[in-house]
Amino acid sequence: MANVKEEILKKVKGWAGYVDAKLGFRNHWYPVAFGKDIDEGQPQKIKLLGEDLLVSRVNGKLFCIKDRCLHRGVSFSVKIESYTPETITCWYHGWTYRWEDGLLSDIITNPESIQIGKQRVKVYPVQEAKGCVFIFLGDIDPPPLVTDVPPTFLDDDMVICGQNKIVHSNWRLAAENGFDPAHIFIHKDSVLIKGNDLALPLGFAPKGDAKMRTRIVEDDEEQGAKGVFDLLAEASVPVFEGKIDGKVVRTGNFGHNRVANNISIWLPGVLRVQPFPDPATTQFEWYVPVDENSHYYFQTIGKRCASPAEEQVYMEEFNTKWRAMALDGFNNDDVWAREAMVGFYADDEGWLKEILFEADSAIVDWRKLCSKHNRGVQTQEHIKA
Amino acid sequence: MANVKEEILKKVKGWAGYVDAKLGFRNHWYPVAFGKDIDEGQPQKIKLLGEDLLVSRVNGKLFCIKDRCLHRGVSFSVKIESYTPETITCWYHGWTYRWEDGLLSDIITNPESIQIGKQRVKVYPVQEAKGCVFIFLGDIDPPPLVTDVPPTFLDDDMVICGQNKIVHSNWRLAAENGFDPAHIFIHKDSVLIKGNDLALPLGFAPKGDAKMRTRIVEDDEEQGAKGVFDLLAEASVPVFEGKIDGKVVRTGNFGHNRVANNISIWLPGVLRVQPFPDPATTQFEWYVPVDENSHYYFQTIGKRCASPAEEQVYMEEFNTKWRAMALDGFNNDDVWAREAMVGFYADDEGWLKEILFEADSAIVDWRKLCSKHNRGVQTQEHIKA
Amino acid sequence: MANVKEEILKKVKGWAGYVDAKLGFRNHWYPVAFGKDIDEGQPQKIKLLGEDLLVSRVNGKLFCIKDRCLHRGVSFSVKIESYTPETITCWYHGWTYRWEDGLLSDIITNPESIQIGKQRVKVYPVQEAKGCVFIFLGDIDPPPLVTDVPPTFLDDDMVICGQNKIVHSNWRLAAENGFDPAHIFIHKDSVLIKGNDLALPLGFAPKGDAKMRTRIVEDDEEQGAKGVFDLLAEASVPVFEGKIDGKVVRTGNFGHNRVANNISIWLPGVLRVQPFPDPATTQFEWYVPVDENSHYYFQTIGKRCASPAEEQVYMEEFNTKWRAMALDGFNNDDVWAREAMVGFYADDEGWLKEILFEADSAIVDWRKLCSKHNRGVQTQEHIKA
């Protein structure tokens, strides 16, 4: 069953599948945590696409199960009980499941029960890459992780640092804000501009054919990821003088460091900004659906390092500079901008009432790409299943 | 589309239009603030009939626009940006609108956009009178203000002082409580009674024909306002001895000052109590719909003053005496009485289940007047438009 | 009209009437307070099966009326006004009702009103027994209290002590947790076990025919109460060694005091555990529906006393020992277990998705008994009436 009323979906031309995906797309890989934060035998609660999950490390390897006992539906996480490393036991009646495959292997209160060996709680594939924990929230054999991350993210010499926070907007509003070529207007007074001497216009006046403003990556690609490149920087004139009624009322920033020349967004909802926040780094950031009303803003910055010594220097730089100045200082403006859109789209009618302008053609291409190439739309039925 | 279920509206005889008006009546003038509180270039957020608005003073004159950018639906008020006195600029992408007519006159991030000059955000007429700011929340050419205020309010020698607060009940419950001839029972221990030596019975025992209890003003009137006068004071015996089972259990108040002899209520929801709280003053109070669940209680007291010196004395008197003793001390009992009715009418079934008695005939006449003479019922469609 | 969607009720075999009873069963006796806590002329607010009520003591006797004036629907309890012991007067317009039969006997603001003597507010029968205040929430002539309490509760020598608290789960989840033979797993570390040296297994492995696990009491009984006895203690092997993958991971408690040999549950939702928490006492506990989302957990412990001196000793013992160690220490585990089930059953689909095991046959028998023998299902229409 659709998440959005049929009468609304019918009126959306070309991206109904995206409008319906308020809970995100199923059968994709999503980052949910950093591996260093999940210790052996210490299950962590995660909510992903509306589903309550537990992620734990067992003998070094990560596993993920749905955080709901099959018997009476309680969450294991209300009171974690684990009597062997390989299993988790429900605190209520002792139903015991294997982390590996979810099999109900024992029931402590009734070792003779006919349910033993017959029931399975849902488990999801997990993998660690670049220090990030990815869950495959779906039901099919998972495609390789490389199909769900931006190019270069998994490169051998790419060192990734980052942080994760919850933001109270739908994930799509976050993705659109991030990829929006004109949203730089909100960053015009950011601490990062002075702090890293950035050149940043107020906006872009597109020129020429709308089709030249993006490049869509959807087939014949080596890694199989689907994405859209914003080419507006090339197909437009940057606006450094903001005018009203012909008079200049505000100017852009004329710093020395040119950044963000190469911006792209990828299924299932991850932006790559290259270079950013520095000419020597790349920002990769995910908008991971938690539920209809919130997402994890999973922010990372990558830098190519030729040696462990360089890596060490970069990690220090990240912790002392980029975390505060870029991921918080700069991006917190994005956070409140996303939240400011919530009301208008809350009843799904915003998708029909919005009035777009030239710069939004990049967003429209992203919506179409999602509608065409997603591997499934998450529904309430999946959550309850 | 109606605000209330058709099955309920069908059962209401004679005032379905009133029962449906939980969001108030459209195309009327409403006071929302005092002029002295809106400074040049300092836009104020107002919510009126469910619509988010911004009111600002530009070169001395007041203007009102809908607080929602046409592009992605964000509120301007999240971060006010104004680069010229005559315009407001959306903080998100620099869409810039004129206060006067709402025209999208510039887009800072793209001065070439085809949307410029083609789009308009909704604006509403505003005027100041007696120090109060009135907004015409509607779509037609506004009738004169005098058609939406009680007689005498706009008289040249009438000096108005007041205050405004938000109350958490529907506006109709407030209007009905104010006009209710029998609700004086809740004021029997008010500080105002001793404080201003008032005569106040516990209630009224109506006598004679129910039709003699009100006078309805609906046509051929000089100013065009529509209202109902409560004549119960003349068509009843005041009750000064409250009895149960034949025994007196409580008495009314026998002070020297007779007040509230002349009570009337006017579209779109404003009460005049004359004289009140003093034999020399008149209370005018509005119940302004904010949304379904709350209203501005816009309280004013008027006094005729023959000179600036008298006016000065009265303003001092208002601030030192009437504000605390009448508008707070006395009327706060009305506030909690309105809030006490909320639950019963919350699902709209209270309008069918209530059991009225004689004194309520005044309220019924008010309901009928509203149903007949309102200029439109506000709906969710208006709010979203 | 049903409380639960027809499509769900149709899929429930054998206990649809129970699934529909989220607001409880009408026409039964429920304890709501202790008599000592309701003083003469001090009405107390109670919410029962979704209805707001006032209970008061008038000349020593208890009465209960619906806490809602017939006129404009306000609650009397917003501001209690009572001018004679036998009546309550609405603070708003002076409508005055008799506690005894709910008759509108006077209207202070209009002693001539035609409504006087014609209207009645709903009243419910009340009785005190064993120090507890029982309300009959229904419309028929009430059957004797003995039909709605467990056997022995009303015995002459049974002395009852207790307490009452609100718990935020539906009443059925509470009843099922209480009667659930396998839920003792949650009590394995309770302070009561060491504190009173209890023997308590981790669970029970049923043996033999499922029909032997309960005894259903539904007709030809002297007192007329309907209930289910859990016989699992006899029809099973207690589990003292909890195993996973064949290895013992946890053991039960081998104290000296054997308790809870005889457990039964009774309409309209009251558990008897005998003996408990001590070999010399019996616990009687009610799960009284407050509304869909909460219940009063009305906990009592009874002890047979041969003399007033023994009674005195027991009351001291209750207050210094059992209240803290059993009703709080032990039963607070039940409280959070009930609350942990809330999410799964919130949309009523949990009743279809749950996967039961052997020990749940007792719960199933309880559900069937309720569906068959309840005297009516409470609905929103009853609440609004």
Short mmCIF file of N, CA and C in Angstrom, two decimals, chain C residues 281-362:
data_model
loop_
_atom_site.label_atom_id
_atom_site.label_comp_id
_atom_site.label_asym_id
_atom_site.label_seq_id
_atom_site.Cartn_x
_atom_site.Cartn_y
_atom_site.Cartn_z
N THR C 281 -0.36 -15.42 53.01
CA THR C 281 -1.19 -14.34 52.44
C THR C 281 -1.63 -14.67 51.02
N THR C 282 -2.65 -13.92 50.55
CA THR C 282 -3.14 -14.07 49.18
C THR C 282 -3.12 -12.70 48.51
N GLN C 283 -2.62 -12.67 47.28
CA GLN C 283 -2.68 -11.39 46.56
C GLN C 283 -3.88 -11.37 45.62
N PHE C 284 -4.66 -10.30 45.73
CA PHE C 284 -5.76 -10.04 44.79
C PHE C 284 -5.40 -8.73 44.08
N GLU C 285 -5.34 -8.76 42.76
CA GLU C 285 -5.00 -7.50 42.09
C GLU C 285 -5.87 -7.28 40.86
N TRP C 286 -6.37 -6.05 40.74
CA TRP C 286 -7.26 -5.68 39.64
C TRP C 286 -6.52 -4.84 38.60
N TYR C 287 -6.91 -5.02 37.35
CA TYR C 287 -6.42 -4.20 36.24
C TYR C 287 -7.63 -3.43 35.73
N VAL C 288 -7.81 -2.24 36.26
CA VAL C 288 -9.05 -1.50 36.05
C VAL C 288 -8.88 -0.54 34.87
N PRO C 289 -9.67 -0.70 33.80
CA PRO C 289 -9.50 0.18 32.64
C PRO C 289 -9.77 1.64 32.98
N VAL C 290 -8.79 2.48 32.74
CA VAL C 290 -8.98 3.93 32.88
C VAL C 290 -9.41 4.48 31.52
N ASP C 291 -8.62 4.19 30.53
CA ASP C 291 -8.99 4.48 29.14
C ASP C 291 -8.24 3.48 28.27
N GLU C 292 -8.15 3.72 26.98
CA GLU C 292 -7.49 2.74 26.11
C GLU C 292 -6.02 2.54 26.45
N ASN C 293 -5.42 3.56 27.02
CA ASN C 293 -3.96 3.54 27.18
C ASN C 293 -3.48 3.37 28.61
N SER C 294 -4.39 3.30 29.56
CA SER C 294 -3.93 3.18 30.94
C SER C 294 -4.93 2.45 31.81
N HIS C 295 -4.43 1.96 32.92
CA HIS C 295 -5.30 1.27 33.87
C HIS C 295 -4.85 1.59 35.29
N TYR C 296 -5.79 1.47 36.22
CA TYR C 296 -5.42 1.47 37.63
C TYR C 296 -4.91 0.08 37.97
N TYR C 297 -3.74 0.04 38.54
CA TYR C 297 -3.24 -1.24 39.06
C TYR C 297 -3.61 -1.23 40.53
N PHE C 298 -4.72 -1.90 40.83
CA PHE C 298 -5.31 -1.89 42.17
C PHE C 298 -4.83 -3.16 42.88
N GLN C 299 -3.84 -2.99 43.73
CA GLN C 299 -3.15 -4.14 44.33
C GLN C 299 -3.58 -4.34 45.77
N THR C 300 -3.96 -5.56 46.10
CA THR C 300 -4.29 -5.83 47.51
C THR C 300 -3.67 -7.15 47.94
N ILE C 301 -3.41 -7.24 49.23
CA ILE C 301 -2.96 -8.50 49.82
C ILE C 301 -3.89 -8.82 50.98
N GLY C 302 -4.43 -10.03 50.98
CA GLY C 302 -5.36 -10.43 52.02
C GLY C 302 -4.74 -11.45 52.97
N LYS C 303 -5.15 -11.35 54.23
CA LYS C 303 -4.69 -12.36 55.20
C LYS C 303 -5.85 -12.67 56.13
N ARG C 304 -6.03 -13.94 56.43
CA ARG C 304 -7.10 -14.32 57.35
C ARG C 304 -6.66 -14.00 58.78
N CYS C 305 -7.51 -13.27 59.49
CA CYS C 305 -7.19 -12.86 60.86
C CYS C 305 -8.33 -13.27 61.77
N ALA C 306 -7.97 -13.85 62.89
CA ALA C 306 -9.01 -14.38 63.80
C ALA C 306 -9.49 -13.34 64.80
N SER C 307 -8.79 -12.22 64.91
CA SER C 307 -9.16 -11.23 65.93
C SER C 307 -8.69 -9.84 65.50
N PRO C 308 -9.25 -8.81 66.11
CA PRO C 308 -8.78 -7.46 65.83
C PRO C 308 -7.29 -7.29 66.13
N ALA C 309 -6.79 -7.99 67.10
CA ALA C 309 -5.36 -7.89 67.43
C ALA C 309 -4.53 -8.44 66.29
N GLU C 310 -4.92 -9.60 65.76
CA GLU C 310 -4.21 -10.16 64.60
C GLU C 310 -4.26 -9.22 63.41
N GLU C 311 -5.45 -8.62 63.23
CA GLU C 311 -5.64 -7.68 62.13
C GLU C 311 -4.65 -6.52 62.25
N GLN C 312 -4.51 -6.05 63.47
CA GLN C 312 -3.60 -4.92 63.72
C GLN C 312 -2.17 -5.29 63.37
N VAL C 313 -1.78 -6.49 63.78
CA VAL C 313 -0.42 -6.97 63.49
C VAL C 313 -0.20 -7.06 61.98
N TYR C 314 -1.23 -7.60 61.29
CA TYR C 314 -1.08 -7.75 59.84
C TYR C 314 -0.96 -6.40 59.13
N MET C 315 -1.77 -5.44 59.55
CA MET C 315 -1.72 -4.13 58.90
C MET C 315 -0.34 -3.49 59.07
N GLU C 316 0.22 -3.69 60.23
CA GLU C 316 1.58 -3.20 60.49
C GLU C 316 2.58 -3.89 59.55
N GLU C 317 2.43 -5.22 59.47
CA GLU C 317 3.30 -6.01 58.60
C GLU C 317 3.19 -5.57 57.15
N PHE C 318 1.94 -5.32 56.70
CA PHE C 318 1.75 -4.86 55.33
C PHE C 318 2.49 -3.56 55.09
N ASN C 319 2.29 -2.63 56.00
CA ASN C 319 2.87 -1.30 55.78
C ASN C 319 4.39 -1.28 55.88
N THR C 320 4.94 -2.13 56.72
CA THR C 320 6.39 -2.08 56.90
C THR C 320 7.12 -3.05 55.98
N LYS C 321 6.44 -4.04 55.46
CA LYS C 321 7.14 -5.05 54.68
C LYS C 321 6.57 -5.26 53.27
N TRP C 322 5.32 -5.70 53.20
CA TRP C 322 4.81 -6.18 51.91
C TRP C 322 4.60 -5.08 50.88
N ARG C 323 4.20 -3.91 51.35
CA ARG C 323 3.99 -2.83 50.40
C ARG C 323 5.27 -2.56 49.60
N ALA C 324 6.36 -2.40 50.29
CA ALA C 324 7.62 -2.05 49.60
C ALA C 324 8.23 -3.25 48.88
N MET C 325 8.20 -4.42 49.54
CA MET C 325 8.92 -5.56 48.98
C MET C 325 8.14 -6.29 47.88
N ALA C 326 6.82 -6.37 48.06
CA ALA C 326 6.01 -7.12 47.08
C ALA C 326 5.32 -6.19 46.09
N LEU C 327 4.46 -5.29 46.60
CA LEU C 327 3.64 -4.49 45.69
C LEU C 327 4.48 -3.52 44.87
N ASP C 328 5.55 -3.00 45.46
CA ASP C 328 6.47 -2.18 44.66
C ASP C 328 7.63 -3.03 44.14
N GLY C 329 8.44 -3.55 45.04
CA GLY C 329 9.67 -4.25 44.64
C GLY C 329 9.45 -5.34 43.61
N PHE C 330 8.54 -6.24 43.90
CA PHE C 330 8.30 -7.35 42.98
C PHE C 330 7.45 -6.91 41.79
N ASN C 331 6.33 -6.26 42.04
CA ASN C 331 5.37 -5.97 40.96
C ASN C 331 5.81 -4.85 40.02
N ASN C 332 6.76 -4.03 40.43
CA ASN C 332 7.20 -3.01 39.48
C ASN C 332 7.83 -3.62 38.22
N ASP C 333 8.34 -4.83 38.35
CA ASP C 333 8.81 -5.52 37.14
C ASP C 333 7.64 -5.82 36.20
N ASP C 334 6.49 -6.13 36.79
CA ASP C 334 5.31 -6.35 35.95
C ASP C 334 4.89 -5.07 35.25
N VAL C 335 5.05 -3.96 35.93
CA VAL C 335 4.62 -2.69 35.36
C VAL C 335 5.39 -2.38 34.08
N TRP C 336 6.71 -2.48 34.14
CA TRP C 336 7.44 -2.14 32.90
C TRP C 336 7.27 -3.21 31.83
N ALA C 337 7.00 -4.45 32.23
CA ALA C 337 6.76 -5.50 31.23
C ALA C 337 5.46 -5.20 30.46
N ARG C 338 4.43 -4.77 31.17
CA ARG C 338 3.17 -4.40 30.48
C ARG C 338 3.41 -3.25 29.52
N GLU C 339 4.13 -2.26 30.01
CA GLU C 339 4.37 -1.08 29.18
C GLU C 339 5.19 -1.43 27.94
N ALA C 340 6.02 -2.46 28.06
CA ALA C 340 6.86 -2.86 26.93
C ALA C 340 6.03 -3.50 25.81
N MET C 341 4.84 -3.97 26.13
CA MET C 341 3.98 -4.57 25.09
C MET C 341 3.14 -3.53 24.34
N VAL C 342 3.09 -2.31 24.86
CA VAL C 342 2.14 -1.32 24.33
C VAL C 342 2.29 -1.09 22.82
N GLY C 343 3.51 -0.87 22.36
CA GLY C 343 3.71 -0.53 20.96
C GLY C 343 3.19 -1.59 20.01
N PHE C 344 3.45 -2.84 20.34
CA PHE C 344 3.10 -3.93 19.44
C PHE C 344 1.59 -4.08 19.27
N TYR C 345 0.83 -3.79 20.33
CA TYR C 345 -0.63 -3.96 20.28
C TYR C 345 -1.37 -2.64 20.01
N ALA C 346 -0.60 -1.55 19.82
CA ALA C 346 -1.23 -0.23 19.74
C ALA C 346 -2.21 -0.11 18.58
N ASP C 347 -1.90 -0.71 17.46
CA ASP C 347 -2.80 -0.59 16.30
C ASP C 347 -3.70 -1.81 16.17
N ASP C 348 -3.78 -2.60 17.21
CA ASP C 348 -4.64 -3.80 17.30
C ASP C 348 -4.14 -4.95 16.42
N GLU C 349 -3.09 -4.72 15.65
CA GLU C 349 -2.61 -5.80 14.79
C GLU C 349 -1.73 -6.79 15.55
N GLY C 350 -1.25 -6.41 16.70
CA GLY C 350 -0.47 -7.33 17.52
C GLY C 350 -1.25 -8.60 17.85
N TRP C 351 -2.57 -8.44 18.00
CA TRP C 351 -3.39 -9.62 18.32
C TRP C 351 -3.35 -10.64 17.20
N LEU C 352 -3.03 -10.20 15.98
CA LEU C 352 -2.93 -11.14 14.85
C LEU C 352 -1.49 -11.60 14.63
N LYS C 353 -0.53 -10.77 15.00
CA LYS C 353 0.86 -11.08 14.67
C LYS C 353 1.59 -11.85 15.75
N GLU C 354 1.10 -11.81 16.97
CA GLU C 354 1.77 -12.51 18.07
C GLU C 354 1.95 -13.98 17.71
N ILE C 355 3.03 -14.58 18.23
CA ILE C 355 3.26 -16.01 18.02
C ILE C 355 3.30 -16.66 19.41
N LEU C 356 2.26 -17.41 19.73
CA LEU C 356 2.14 -17.93 21.10
C LEU C 356 2.88 -19.25 21.27
N PHE C 357 3.16 -19.58 22.54
CA PHE C 357 3.75 -20.90 22.81
C PHE C 357 2.95 -21.57 23.93
N GLU C 358 3.41 -22.71 24.37
CA GLU C 358 2.59 -23.58 25.20
C GLU C 358 1.99 -22.88 26.43
N ALA C 359 2.82 -22.11 27.12
CA ALA C 359 2.35 -21.51 28.37
C ALA C 359 1.21 -20.53 28.14
N ASP C 360 1.08 -20.06 26.91
CA ASP C 360 0.04 -19.08 26.62
C ASP C 360 -1.36 -19.67 26.55
N SER C 361 -1.46 -20.99 26.63
CA SER C 361 -2.82 -21.57 26.57
C SER C 361 -3.67 -21.05 27.71
N ALA C 362 -3.07 -20.73 28.84
CA ALA C 362 -3.84 -20.16 29.95
C ALA C 362 -4.41 -18.80 29.56
#
